[in-house]
Amino acid sequence: MIRANVKKTYRLDRHHVVTAVKRADMVVREQTFTVITGPSGSGKSTLLAVLGLLEEPTEGKVLLNGNEVQTEKERARVRLHTFGFVHQYPRLHPTLSALDNVLLPLALMKNVTTEEVERGRALLEEVGLKERIDHLPFQMSGGEQRRVGLARGLMLDPAVLFADEPTASLDPENSLLIFSHLHKWFLRGKTVVVATHDPIGVRFATDVYDMREGILTKKSIRKSDPDDDECKDCASAY
Ligand SMILES: Nc1ncnc2c1ncn2[C@@H]1O[C@H](COP(=O)(O)OP(=O)(O)OP(=O)(O)O)[C@@H](O)[C@H]1O
Ligand SMILES: [Mg+2]
């Protein structure tokens, strides 16, 4: 469980401070699908970065299972072993294939085993990229590159997956595909936290928060169920 009660400001220079998150008080329970909506510039990415221990809050704390993650070494360990990130723009390595991009987080740490290569392949197949495994990023569409980014975020089997605008500038069909994959991950017992403009995302959520001018409010909690009427497209996307 992640508990956060935070404020985040950025100092631009001696005289100017931007308050990106004025007040965010939230709990991300285990095995939930949390969606944070809100207009551009409202502080969603900043909050996700703070929750994901990529950035430190200016005020307040982020508690992981009741404990503050104190040192940068511990924070790095949590980011590596417990958290996964899917970034808005996947920033794939341009000279590496889809598969090598997925394996990159592991390859930076150690020699990659045959089983891990197989896992990378299986993840790419699962996100519908069986035919693109050996393609370089420039040989793939924007939506395909996003899915490589998603597979990369899942490679280390994170308990908590953070996704920042995973469907930005995708058409509704591709957006649904991405959310369906995220939802699948949630159904496997993982925790998913997504910041998105995309109204499709809310259909998959167990918990919805809305960010307005840096202030977070809780919208609703309901069981995420792809069979329910509001979510019928999600089911058909599997
Ligand atoms: N590193 C930074 N330095 C200064 N200001 C920043 C920084 N990062 C974000 N901001 C500011 O904080 C505010 C919130 O930004 P943030 O990226 O969190 O919004 P967002 O809700 O994710 O927007 P979008 O939907 O466009 O991605 C914005 O006004 C932004 O300009
Ligand atoms: Mg953002």
JSON list of N, CA, C and O and ligand atoms in Angstrom, two decimals, residues 38-46 48 88 164-165 195-197, ligand 2:
[
{"chain": "A", "resi": 38, "resn": "GLY", "atom": "N", "xyz": [-7.40, 14.71, -15.02]},
{"chain": "A", "resi": 38, "resn": "GLY", "atom": "CA", "xyz": [-7.22, 16.14, -14.77]},
{"chain": "A", "resi": 38, "resn": "GLY", "atom": "C", "xyz": [-6.62, 16.82, -15.98]},
{"chain": "A", "resi": 38, "resn": "GLY", "atom": "O", "xyz": [-5.95, 16.16, -16.79]},
{"chain": "A", "resi": 39, "resn": "PRO", "atom": "N", "xyz": [-6.86, 18.12, -16.11]},
{"chain": "A", "resi": 39, "resn": "PRO", "atom": "CA", "xyz": [-6.36, 18.83, -17.30]},
{"chain": "A", "resi": 39, "resn": "PRO", "atom": "C", "xyz": [-4.84, 18.95, -17.34]},
{"chain": "A", "resi": 39, "resn": "PRO", "atom": "O", "xyz": [-4.17, 18.71, -16.34]},
{"chain": "A", "resi": 40, "resn": "SER", "atom": "N", "xyz": [-4.35, 19.33, -18.50]},
{"chain": "A", "resi": 40, "resn": "SER", "atom": "CA", "xyz": [-2.92, 19.52, -18.68]},
{"chain": "A", "resi": 40, "resn": "SER", "atom": "C", "xyz": [-2.39, 20.55, -17.70]},
{"chain": "A", "resi": 40, "resn": "SER", "atom": "O", "xyz": [-3.01, 21.59, -17.49]},
{"chain": "A", "resi": 41, "resn": "GLY", "atom": "N", "xyz": [-1.27, 20.24, -17.10]},
{"chain": "A", "resi": 41, "resn": "GLY", "atom": "CA", "xyz": [-0.63, 21.17, -16.18]},
{"chain": "A", "resi": 41, "resn": "GLY", "atom": "C", "xyz": [-1.19, 21.12, -14.76]},
{"chain": "A", "resi": 41, "resn": "GLY", "atom": "O", "xyz": [-0.77, 21.88, -13.89]},
{"chain": "A", "resi": 42, "resn": "SER", "atom": "N", "xyz": [-2.11, 20.19, -14.50]},
{"chain": "A", "resi": 42, "resn": "SER", "atom": "CA", "xyz": [-2.74, 20.15, -13.17]},
{"chain": "A", "resi": 42, "resn": "SER", "atom": "C", "xyz": [-1.88, 19.46, -12.12]},
{"chain": "A", "resi": 42, "resn": "SER", "atom": "O", "xyz": [-2.18, 19.53, -10.94]},
{"chain": "A", "resi": 43, "resn": "GLY", "atom": "N", "xyz": [-0.83, 18.75, -12.55]},
{"chain": "A", "resi": 43, "resn": "GLY", "atom": "CA", "xyz": [0.08, 18.15, -11.58]},
{"chain": "A", "resi": 43, "resn": "GLY", "atom": "C", "xyz": [0.09, 16.63, -11.56]},
{"chain": "A", "resi": 43, "resn": "GLY", "atom": "O", "xyz": [0.70, 16.03, -10.67]},
{"chain": "A", "resi": 44, "resn": "LYS", "atom": "N", "xyz": [-0.55, 15.99, -12.54]},
{"chain": "A", "resi": 44, "resn": "LYS", "atom": "CA", "xyz": [-0.66, 14.52, -12.53]},
{"chain": "A", "resi": 44, "resn": "LYS", "atom": "C", "xyz": [0.71, 13.84, -12.63]},
{"chain": "A", "resi": 44, "resn": "LYS", "atom": "O", "xyz": [1.00, 12.94, -11.85]},
{"chain": "A", "resi": 45, "resn": "SER", "atom": "N", "xyz": [1.51, 14.28, -13.59]},
{"chain": "A", "resi": 45, "resn": "SER", "atom": "CA", "xyz": [2.83, 13.63, -13.77]},
{"chain": "A", "resi": 45, "resn": "SER", "atom": "C", "xyz": [3.70, 13.85, -12.55]},
{"chain": "A", "resi": 45, "resn": "SER", "atom": "O", "xyz": [4.44, 12.96, -12.13]},
{"chain": "A", "resi": 46, "resn": "THR", "atom": "N", "xyz": [3.61, 15.05, -12.00]},
{"chain": "A", "resi": 46, "resn": "THR", "atom": "CA", "xyz": [4.41, 15.35, -10.81]},
{"chain": "A", "resi": 46, "resn": "THR", "atom": "C", "xyz": [4.01, 14.42, -9.67]},
{"chain": "A", "resi": 46, "resn": "THR", "atom": "O", "xyz": [4.86, 13.83, -9.00]},
{"chain": "A", "resi": 48, "resn": "LEU", "atom": "N", "xyz": [2.60, 11.49, -9.90]},
{"chain": "A", "resi": 48, "resn": "LEU", "atom": "CA", "xyz": [3.03, 10.12, -10.21]},
{"chain": "A", "resi": 48, "resn": "LEU", "atom": "C", "xyz": [4.52, 9.95, -9.91]},
{"chain": "A", "resi": 48, "resn": "LEU", "atom": "O", "xyz": [4.94, 8.92, -9.38]},
{"chain": "A", "resi": 88, "resn": "GLN", "atom": "N", "xyz": [5.31, 8.47, -20.72]},
{"chain": "A", "resi": 88, "resn": "GLN", "atom": "CA", "xyz": [4.47, 9.02, -21.79]},
{"chain": "A", "resi": 88, "resn": "GLN", "atom": "C", "xyz": [5.11, 8.77, -23.17]},
{"chain": "A", "resi": 88, "resn": "GLN", "atom": "O", "xyz": [4.46, 8.33, -24.10]},
{"chain": "A", "resi": 164, "resn": "ASP", "atom": "N", "xyz": [2.30, 6.90, -17.07]},
{"chain": "A", "resi": 164, "resn": "ASP", "atom": "CA", "xyz": [1.99, 8.33, -17.24]},
{"chain": "A", "resi": 164, "resn": "ASP", "atom": "C", "xyz": [1.53, 8.56, -18.67]},
{"chain": "A", "resi": 164, "resn": "ASP", "atom": "O", "xyz": [2.32, 8.41, -19.60]},
{"chain": "A", "resi": 165, "resn": "GLU", "atom": "N", "xyz": [0.27, 8.89, -18.83]},
{"chain": "A", "resi": 165, "resn": "GLU", "atom": "CA", "xyz": [-0.32, 9.14, -20.16]},
{"chain": "A", "resi": 165, "resn": "GLU", "atom": "C", "xyz": [0.06, 8.03, -21.15]},
{"chain": "A", "resi": 165, "resn": "GLU", "atom": "O", "xyz": [0.63, 8.33, -22.22]},
{"chain": "A", "resi": 195, "resn": "ALA", "atom": "N", "xyz": [-1.86, 7.98, -14.80]},
{"chain": "A", "resi": 195, "resn": "ALA", "atom": "CA", "xyz": [-2.27, 9.38, -14.98]},
{"chain": "A", "resi": 195, "resn": "ALA", "atom": "C", "xyz": [-2.69, 9.52, -16.43]},
{"chain": "A", "resi": 195, "resn": "ALA", "atom": "O", "xyz": [-1.94, 9.12, -17.33]},
{"chain": "A", "resi": 196, "resn": "THR", "atom": "N", "xyz": [-3.88, 10.05, -16.66]},
{"chain": "A", "resi": 196, "resn": "THR", "atom": "CA", "xyz": [-4.36, 10.10, -18.05]},
{"chain": "A", "resi": 196, "resn": "THR", "atom": "C", "xyz": [-5.42, 11.17, -18.28]},
{"chain": "A", "resi": 196, "resn": "THR", "atom": "O", "xyz": [-6.20, 11.49, -17.39]},
{"chain": "A", "resi": 197, "resn": "HIS", "atom": "N", "xyz": [-5.40, 11.70, -19.51]},
{"chain": "A", "resi": 197, "resn": "HIS", "atom": "CA", "xyz": [-6.50, 12.55, -19.97]},
{"chain": "A", "resi": 197, "resn": "HIS", "atom": "C", "xyz": [-7.62, 11.70, -20.53]},
{"chain": "A", "resi": 197, "resn": "HIS", "atom": "O", "xyz": [-8.70, 12.17, -20.80]},
{"chain": "B", "resi": 2, "resn": "MG", "atom": "MG", "xyz": [1.70, 14.79, -17.44]}
]
